[in-house]
PDB file of C-alpha atoms in Angstrom:
ATOM      1  CA  MET A  22       0.000   0.000   0.000  1.00  0.00           C
ATOM      2  CA  LYS A  23       1.324   3.421  -0.962  1.00  0.00           C
ATOM      3  CA  ARG A  24       1.085   6.358   1.444  1.00  0.00           C
ATOM      4  CA  PHE A  25       0.103   9.722  -0.012  1.00  0.00           C
ATOM      5  CA  LEU A  26       0.761  12.897   1.977  1.00  0.00           C
ATOM      6  CA  PHE A  27      -0.970  16.205   1.269  1.00  0.00           C
ATOM      7  CA  GLN A  28       1.115  19.138   2.486  1.00  0.00           C
ATOM      8  CA  GLY A  29       0.519  22.887   2.407  1.00  0.00           C
ATOM      9  CA  ASP A  30      -1.388  25.772   3.974  1.00  0.00           C
ATOM     10  CA  SER A  31      -5.099  26.504   4.575  1.00  0.00           C
ATOM     11  CA  ILE A  32      -6.019  25.546   1.001  1.00  0.00           C
ATOM     12  CA  THR A  33      -4.853  22.038   1.912  1.00  0.00           C
ATOM     13  CA  ASP A  34      -5.840  22.111   5.590  1.00  0.00           C
ATOM     14  CA  VAL A  35      -9.559  22.925   5.167  1.00  0.00           C
ATOM     15  CA  SER A  36     -10.537  21.722   8.662  1.00  0.00           C
ATOM     16  CA  ARG A  37      -8.747  18.385   8.448  1.00  0.00           C
ATOM     17  CA  VAL A  38      -8.359  16.275  11.581  1.00  0.00           C
ATOM     18  CA  ASP A  39      -4.817  15.873  12.931  1.00  0.00           C
ATOM     19  CA  VAL A  40      -4.340  12.129  13.337  1.00  0.00           C
ATOM     20  CA  ASP A  41      -1.506   9.675  12.912  1.00  0.00           C
ATOM     21  CA  ASP A  42      -2.794   8.065   9.748  1.00  0.00           C
ATOM     22  CA  GLY A  43      -5.399   8.642   7.105  1.00  0.00           C
ATOM     23  CA  GLY A  44      -7.242   5.353   6.809  1.00  0.00           C
ATOM     24  CA  ALA A  45     -10.450   5.603   4.822  1.00  0.00           C
ATOM     25  CA  GLY A  46     -12.422   8.121   6.884  1.00  0.00           C
ATOM     26  CA  SER A  47     -13.163  11.135   4.709  1.00  0.00           C
ATOM     27  CA  TYR A  48     -13.609  13.407   7.728  1.00  0.00           C
ATOM     28  CA  LEU A  49      -9.889  13.108   8.402  1.00  0.00           C
ATOM     29  CA  PHE A  50      -8.932  14.887   5.196  1.00  0.00           C
ATOM     30  CA  GLY A  51     -10.923  18.107   5.589  1.00  0.00           C
ATOM     31  CA  TYR A  52     -13.465  19.251   3.014  1.00  0.00           C
ATOM     32  CA  GLY A  53     -11.193  20.377   0.158  1.00  0.00           C
ATOM     33  CA  TYR A  54      -9.220  18.827  -2.676  1.00  0.00           C
ATOM     34  CA  PRO A  55      -7.480  16.264  -0.402  1.00  0.00           C
ATOM     35  CA  ASN A  56     -10.866  14.815   0.526  1.00  0.00           C
ATOM     36  CA  LEU A  57     -12.061  14.827  -3.083  1.00  0.00           C
ATOM     37  CA  LEU A  58      -8.954  13.030  -4.319  1.00  0.00           C
ATOM     38  CA  ALA A  59      -8.771  10.594  -1.413  1.00  0.00           C
ATOM     39  CA  ALA A  60     -12.449   9.682  -1.764  1.00  0.00           C
ATOM     40  CA  ASP A  61     -11.977   8.928  -5.453  1.00  0.00           C
ATOM     41  CA  PHE A  62      -8.913   6.732  -4.952  1.00  0.00           C
ATOM     42  CA  LEU A  63     -10.248   4.966  -1.859  1.00  0.00           C
ATOM     43  CA  LYS A  64     -13.395   4.003  -3.739  1.00  0.00           C
ATOM     44  CA  ASN A  65     -11.862   3.032  -7.055  1.00  0.00           C
ATOM     45  CA  ARG A  66      -8.469   1.679  -5.975  1.00  0.00           C
ATOM     46  CA  LYS A  67      -9.303  -0.010  -2.684  1.00  0.00           C
ATOM     47  CA  GLY A  68      -6.263  -1.224  -0.791  1.00  0.00           C
ATOM     48  CA  GLU A  69      -3.739   0.596  -2.971  1.00  0.00           C
ATOM     49  CA  PHE A  70      -3.385   3.837  -0.980  1.00  0.00           C
ATOM     50  CA  ASP A  71      -3.708   5.406   2.400  1.00  0.00           C
ATOM     51  CA  PHE A  72      -3.845   9.181   2.719  1.00  0.00           C
ATOM     52  CA  ILE A  73      -2.688  11.744   5.249  1.00  0.00           C
ATOM     53  CA  ASN A  74      -3.408  15.465   5.207  1.00  0.00           C
ATOM     54  CA  ARG A  75      -0.989  17.629   7.192  1.00  0.00           C
ATOM     55  CA  GLY A  76      -1.709  21.045   5.703  1.00  0.00           C
ATOM     56  CA  VAL A  77      -1.650  23.877   8.258  1.00  0.00           C
ATOM     57  CA  SER A  78      -3.655  27.058   7.855  1.00  0.00           C
ATOM     58  CA  GLY A  79      -1.510  30.177   7.615  1.00  0.00           C
ATOM     59  CA  ASP A  80       1.714  28.393   6.749  1.00  0.00           C
ATOM     60  CA  ARG A  81       4.461  30.034   4.721  1.00  0.00           C
ATOM     61  CA  ILE A  82       7.382  28.074   3.269  1.00  0.00           C
ATOM     62  CA  VAL A  83       9.413  28.713   6.436  1.00  0.00           C
ATOM     63  CA  ASP A  84       6.629  27.225   8.577  1.00  0.00           C
ATOM     64  CA  LEU A  85       6.416  24.150   6.387  1.00  0.00           C
ATOM     65  CA  TYR A  86      10.181  23.747   6.591  1.00  0.00           C
ATOM     66  CA  ALA A  87       9.979  23.923  10.390  1.00  0.00           C
ATOM     67  CA  ARG A  88       7.568  20.964  10.311  1.00  0.00           C
ATOM     68  CA  ILE A  89       9.718  18.825   8.023  1.00  0.00           C
ATOM     69  CA  LYS A  90      10.527  16.112  10.584  1.00  0.00           C
ATOM     70  CA  ASP A  91       7.166  15.592  12.299  1.00  0.00           C
ATOM     71  CA  ASP A  92       4.862  16.222   9.385  1.00  0.00           C
ATOM     72  CA  ILE A  93       6.849  14.832   6.464  1.00  0.00           C
ATOM     73  CA  ILE A  94       9.909  12.683   7.120  1.00  0.00           C
ATOM     74  CA  ASN A  95       8.536  10.788  10.119  1.00  0.00           C
ATOM     75  CA  LEU A  96       5.391   9.896   8.161  1.00  0.00           C
ATOM     76  CA  LYS A  97       7.458   8.179   5.430  1.00  0.00           C
ATOM     77  CA  PRO A  98       5.147   8.934   2.502  1.00  0.00           C
ATOM     78  CA  ASP A  99       5.678   7.257  -0.850  1.00  0.00           C
ATOM     79  CA  ILE A 100       4.094  10.183  -2.690  1.00  0.00           C
ATOM     80  CA  MET A 101       3.632  13.757  -1.542  1.00  0.00           C
ATOM     81  CA  SER A 102       1.983  16.873  -2.914  1.00  0.00           C
ATOM     82  CA  ILE A 103       2.917  20.388  -1.791  1.00  0.00           C
ATOM     83  CA  LEU A 104       0.841  23.538  -2.280  1.00  0.00           C
ATOM     84  CA  ILE A 105       2.492  26.525  -0.606  1.00  0.00           C
ATOM     85  CA  GLY A 106       3.294  30.138  -1.437  1.00  0.00           C
ATOM     86  CA  VAL A 107       0.252  32.379  -1.232  1.00  0.00           C
ATOM     87  CA  ASN A 108       0.795  33.210   2.452  1.00  0.00           C
ATOM     88  CA  ASP A 109       4.394  34.168   1.748  1.00  0.00           C
ATOM     89  CA  VAL A 110       2.867  37.031  -0.222  1.00  0.00           C
ATOM     90  CA  TRP A 111      -0.344  37.664   1.728  1.00  0.00           C
ATOM     91  CA  HIS A 112       1.396  37.928   5.094  1.00  0.00           C
ATOM     92  CA  GLU A 113       3.773  40.513   3.687  1.00  0.00           C
ATOM     93  CA  LEU A 114       1.031  42.638   2.184  1.00  0.00           C
ATOM     94  CA  SER A 115      -1.162  42.472   5.277  1.00  0.00           C
ATOM     95  CA  VAL A 116       1.197  42.308   8.275  1.00  0.00           C
ATOM     96  CA  GLN A 117       4.713  42.657   6.802  1.00  0.00           C
ATOM     97  CA  ASN A 118       5.631  39.113   7.781  1.00  0.00           C
ATOM     98  CA  GLY A 119       5.945  37.393   4.438  1.00  0.00           C
ATOM     99  CA  VAL A 120       8.813  35.612   2.710  1.00  0.00           C
ATOM    100  CA  CYS A 121      10.485  37.247  -0.280  1.00  0.00           C
ATOM    101  CA  ALA A 122      10.766  35.306  -3.536  1.00  0.00           C
ATOM    102  CA  GLU A 123      14.512  34.730  -3.192  1.00  0.00           C
ATOM    103  CA  LYS A 124      14.186  33.270   0.295  1.00  0.00           C
ATOM    104  CA  PHE A 125      11.083  31.325  -0.730  1.00  0.00           C
ATOM    105  CA  GLU A 126      13.038  29.520  -3.432  1.00  0.00           C
ATOM    106  CA  LYS A 127      16.019  28.942  -1.182  1.00  0.00           C
ATOM    107  CA  ILE A 128      13.964  27.403   1.629  1.00  0.00           C
ATOM    108  CA  TYR A 129      11.855  25.392  -0.826  1.00  0.00           C
ATOM    109  CA  SER A 130      15.049  23.902  -2.259  1.00  0.00           C
ATOM    110  CA  MET A 131      16.312  23.084   1.225  1.00  0.00           C
ATOM    111  CA  LEU A 132      12.982  21.429   2.032  1.00  0.00           C
ATOM    112  CA  ILE A 133      13.053  19.210  -1.052  1.00  0.00           C
ATOM    113  CA  GLU A 134      16.725  18.360  -0.689  1.00  0.00           C
ATOM    114  CA  GLU A 135      16.320  17.225   2.916  1.00  0.00           C
ATOM    115  CA  ILE A 136      13.164  15.247   2.154  1.00  0.00           C
ATOM    116  CA  LYS A 137      14.859  13.420  -0.700  1.00  0.00           C
ATOM    117  CA  GLU A 138      17.926  12.758   1.427  1.00  0.00           C
ATOM    118  CA  ALA A 139      15.788  11.152   4.141  1.00  0.00           C
ATOM    119  CA  LEU A 140      13.335   9.484   1.728  1.00  0.00           C
ATOM    120  CA  PRO A 141      15.253   8.840  -1.511  1.00  0.00           C
ATOM    121  CA  ASP A 142      12.401   6.947  -3.179  1.00  0.00           C
ATOM    122  CA  ILE A 143       9.685   9.505  -2.522  1.00  0.00           C
ATOM    123  CA  LYS A 144       7.787  11.009  -5.457  1.00  0.00           C
ATOM    124  CA  ILE A 145       6.847  14.660  -5.041  1.00  0.00           C
ATOM    125  CA  ILE A 146       4.277  16.739  -6.907  1.00  0.00           C
ATOM    126  CA  ILE A 147       4.635  20.514  -6.570  1.00  0.00           C
ATOM    127  CA  LEU A 148       1.445  22.516  -6.999  1.00  0.00           C
ATOM    128  CA  ALA A 149       1.936  26.171  -7.897  1.00  0.00           C
ATOM    129  CA  PRO A 150       0.259  28.903  -5.822  1.00  0.00           C
ATOM    130  CA  PHE A 151      -2.466  30.990  -7.456  1.00  0.00           C
ATOM    131  CA  VAL A 152      -4.620  34.040  -6.706  1.00  0.00           C
ATOM    132  CA  LEU A 153      -7.781  35.658  -8.036  1.00  0.00           C
ATOM    133  CA  LYS A 154      -9.321  39.046  -7.354  1.00  0.00           C
ATOM    134  CA  GLY A 155     -11.624  38.800  -4.342  1.00  0.00           C
ATOM    135  CA  SER A 156     -12.561  40.355  -1.029  1.00  0.00           C
ATOM    136  CA  GLY A 157      -9.250  39.360   0.538  1.00  0.00           C
ATOM    137  CA  THR A 158      -7.022  40.420  -2.334  1.00  0.00           C
ATOM    138  CA  GLU A 159      -8.625  43.294  -4.261  1.00  0.00           C
ATOM    139  CA  MET A 160      -7.074  46.035  -2.086  1.00  0.00           C
ATOM    140  CA  TYR A 161      -3.621  45.180  -3.463  1.00  0.00           C
ATOM    141  CA  TYR A 162      -4.465  42.763  -6.239  1.00  0.00           C
ATOM    142  CA  ASP A 163      -1.949  43.916  -8.861  1.00  0.00           C
ATOM    143  CA  GLU A 164       0.976  43.510  -6.467  1.00  0.00           C
ATOM    144  CA  PHE A 165      -0.520  40.320  -5.056  1.00  0.00           C
ATOM    145  CA  ARG A 166      -0.754  38.781  -8.527  1.00  0.00           C
ATOM    146  CA  VAL A 167       2.790  39.773  -9.470  1.00  0.00           C
ATOM    147  CA  GLU A 168       4.249  38.352  -6.277  1.00  0.00           C
ATOM    148  CA  VAL A 169       2.269  35.098  -6.364  1.00  0.00           C
ATOM    149  CA  THR A 170       3.419  34.623  -9.945  1.00  0.00           C
ATOM    150  CA  LYS A 171       6.996  35.009  -8.732  1.00  0.00           C
ATOM    151  CA  ARG A 172       6.441  32.282  -6.109  1.00  0.00           C
ATOM    152  CA  ALA A 173       4.930  30.020  -8.765  1.00  0.00           C
ATOM    153  CA  GLU A 174       7.999  30.562 -10.936  1.00  0.00           C
ATOM    154  CA  CYS A 175      10.216  29.742  -7.953  1.00  0.00           C
ATOM    155  CA  ALA A 176       8.256  26.544  -7.354  1.00  0.00           C
ATOM    156  CA  LYS A 177       8.677  25.596 -11.005  1.00  0.00           C
ATOM    157  CA  ARG A 178      12.446  26.092 -10.845  1.00  0.00           C
ATOM    158  CA  VAL A 179      12.615  23.950  -7.705  1.00  0.00           C
ATOM    159  CA  ALA A 180      10.611  21.216  -9.444  1.00  0.00           C
ATOM    160  CA  GLU A 181      12.921  21.332 -12.451  1.00  0.00           C
ATOM    161  CA  LYS A 182      16.032  21.319 -10.258  1.00  0.00           C
ATOM    162  CA  TYR A 183      14.978  18.115  -8.521  1.00  0.00           C
ATOM    163  CA  ASN A 184      13.137  16.546 -11.473  1.00  0.00           C
ATOM    164  CA  LEU A 185       9.738  16.699  -9.777  1.00  0.00           C
ATOM    165  CA  LYS A 186       6.245  16.906 -11.206  1.00  0.00           C
ATOM    166  CA  TYR A 187       4.996  20.513 -11.408  1.00  0.00           C
ATOM    167  CA  VAL A 188       1.326  21.495 -11.598  1.00  0.00           C
ATOM    168  CA  PRO A 189       0.506  25.101 -12.573  1.00  0.00           C
ATOM    169  CA  LEU A 190      -2.890  26.176 -11.246  1.00  0.00           C
ATOM    170  CA  GLN A 191      -3.176  29.880 -12.106  1.00  0.00           C
ATOM    171  CA  ASN A 192      -4.211  29.325 -15.713  1.00  0.00           C
ATOM    172  CA  ALA A 193      -6.899  26.847 -14.706  1.00  0.00           C
ATOM    173  CA  PHE A 194      -8.441  29.332 -12.284  1.00  0.00           C
ATOM    174  CA  ASP A 195      -8.102  32.194 -14.782  1.00  0.00           C
ATOM    175  CA  GLU A 196      -9.821  30.193 -17.494  1.00  0.00           C
ATOM    176  CA  ALA A 197     -12.591  29.111 -15.136  1.00  0.00           C
ATOM    177  CA  SER A 198     -13.331  32.715 -14.182  1.00  0.00           C
ATOM    178  CA  THR A 199     -13.228  34.374 -17.612  1.00  0.00           C
ATOM    179  CA  ASP A 200     -16.809  35.535 -17.047  1.00  0.00           C
ATOM    180  CA  GLY A 201     -15.537  37.654 -14.141  1.00  0.00           C
ATOM    181  CA  ASP A 202     -17.277  35.612 -11.457  1.00  0.00           C
ATOM    182  CA  THR A 203     -14.253  34.753  -9.309  1.00  0.00           C
ATOM    183  CA  THR A 204     -16.423  34.179  -6.222  1.00  0.00           C
ATOM    184  CA  TYR A 205     -17.701  30.974  -7.814  1.00  0.00           C
ATOM    185  CA  TRP A 206     -14.186  29.541  -7.578  1.00  0.00           C
ATOM    186  CA  THR A 207     -12.750  31.215  -4.467  1.00  0.00           C
ATOM    187  CA  THR A 208     -14.439  32.758  -1.443  1.00  0.00           C
ATOM    188  CA  ASP A 209     -11.963  35.635  -1.131  1.00  0.00           C
ATOM    189  CA  GLY A 210      -9.468  35.344  -3.980  1.00  0.00           C
ATOM    190  CA  VAL A 211      -7.356  32.768  -2.147  1.00  0.00           C
ATOM    191  CA  HIS A 212      -9.490  30.055  -0.534  1.00  0.00           C
ATOM    192  CA  PRO A 213     -11.285  27.828  -3.048  1.00  0.00           C
ATOM    193  CA  THR A 214     -14.967  27.030  -3.004  1.00  0.00           C
ATOM    194  CA  ALA A 215     -16.034  23.417  -3.568  1.00  0.00           C
ATOM    195  CA  ALA A 216     -15.820  24.063  -7.318  1.00  0.00           C
ATOM    196  CA  GLY A 217     -12.348  25.546  -6.910  1.00  0.00           C
ATOM    197  CA  HIS A 218     -11.171  22.556  -4.933  1.00  0.00           C
ATOM    198  CA  GLN A 219     -12.401  20.348  -7.760  1.00  0.00           C
ATOM    199  CA  ILE A 220     -10.090  22.234 -10.152  1.00  0.00           C
ATOM    200  CA  ILE A 221      -7.111  21.421  -7.913  1.00  0.00           C
ATOM    201  CA  LYS A 222      -8.262  17.826  -7.450  1.00  0.00           C
ATOM    202  CA  GLU A 223      -8.493  17.234 -11.202  1.00  0.00           C
ATOM    203  CA  ALA A 224      -5.066  18.761 -11.883  1.00  0.00           C
ATOM    204  CA  LEU A 225      -3.422  16.780  -9.087  1.00  0.00           C
ATOM    205  CA  THR A 226      -5.165  13.543 -10.059  1.00  0.00           C
ATOM    206  CA  LYS A 227      -3.821  13.854 -13.595  1.00  0.00           C
ATOM    207  CA  GLU A 228      -0.230  14.118 -12.393  1.00  0.00           C
ATOM    208  CA  LEU A 229      -0.693  11.398  -9.795  1.00  0.00           C
ATOM    209  CA  ASN A 230      -1.967   9.010 -12.448  1.00  0.00           C
ATOM    210  CA  ASN A 231       1.098   9.843 -14.548  1.00  0.00           C
ATOM    211  CA  LEU A 232       3.284   8.665 -11.656  1.00  0.00           C
ATOM    212  CA  LEU A 233       1.522   5.342 -11.198  1.00  0.00           C
TER     213      LEU A 233
END
């Protein structure tokens, strides 16, 4: 049985339950894309996977790096997805406690390098951060968009450096909201609605299937 670990911030957390292992109980995974993906695989590929969600609301790359032992290495996942980066921007714009693009890339590289050193056979899928205009972002949307794009580019370079799967999400959300109704896909420009989580689930599922 392969162990799949979801890692990231509030977009991954979504009220998940902090337990030692995932099992088959959907309530453990929160109500976002981890639950959607886990439910699909648990139903259709019974006995092939167990799932763990260790996303933490509010996390920046430095917070994820601080959790590397307890919430990644000690869990010994076979496959892992990471979605991080929007808070590195948001926290800077709102409370001047973000992580600049240069440091973001540096810490992300350190994170991946140490994970691969401890778990040489792990397969990692990097999901790129994204942002739409919404109630939480419209005050400084132009800068927000520029900076999130920078973090996505950093994530892509890290994926290329370590030969990892990379999943861009911005274009998918942009295309979905061409009618201008961004609130259908995110509640505030950052946190996805159920429909938004389905976008992430479909993109991640595609790359996961390519690994299997």
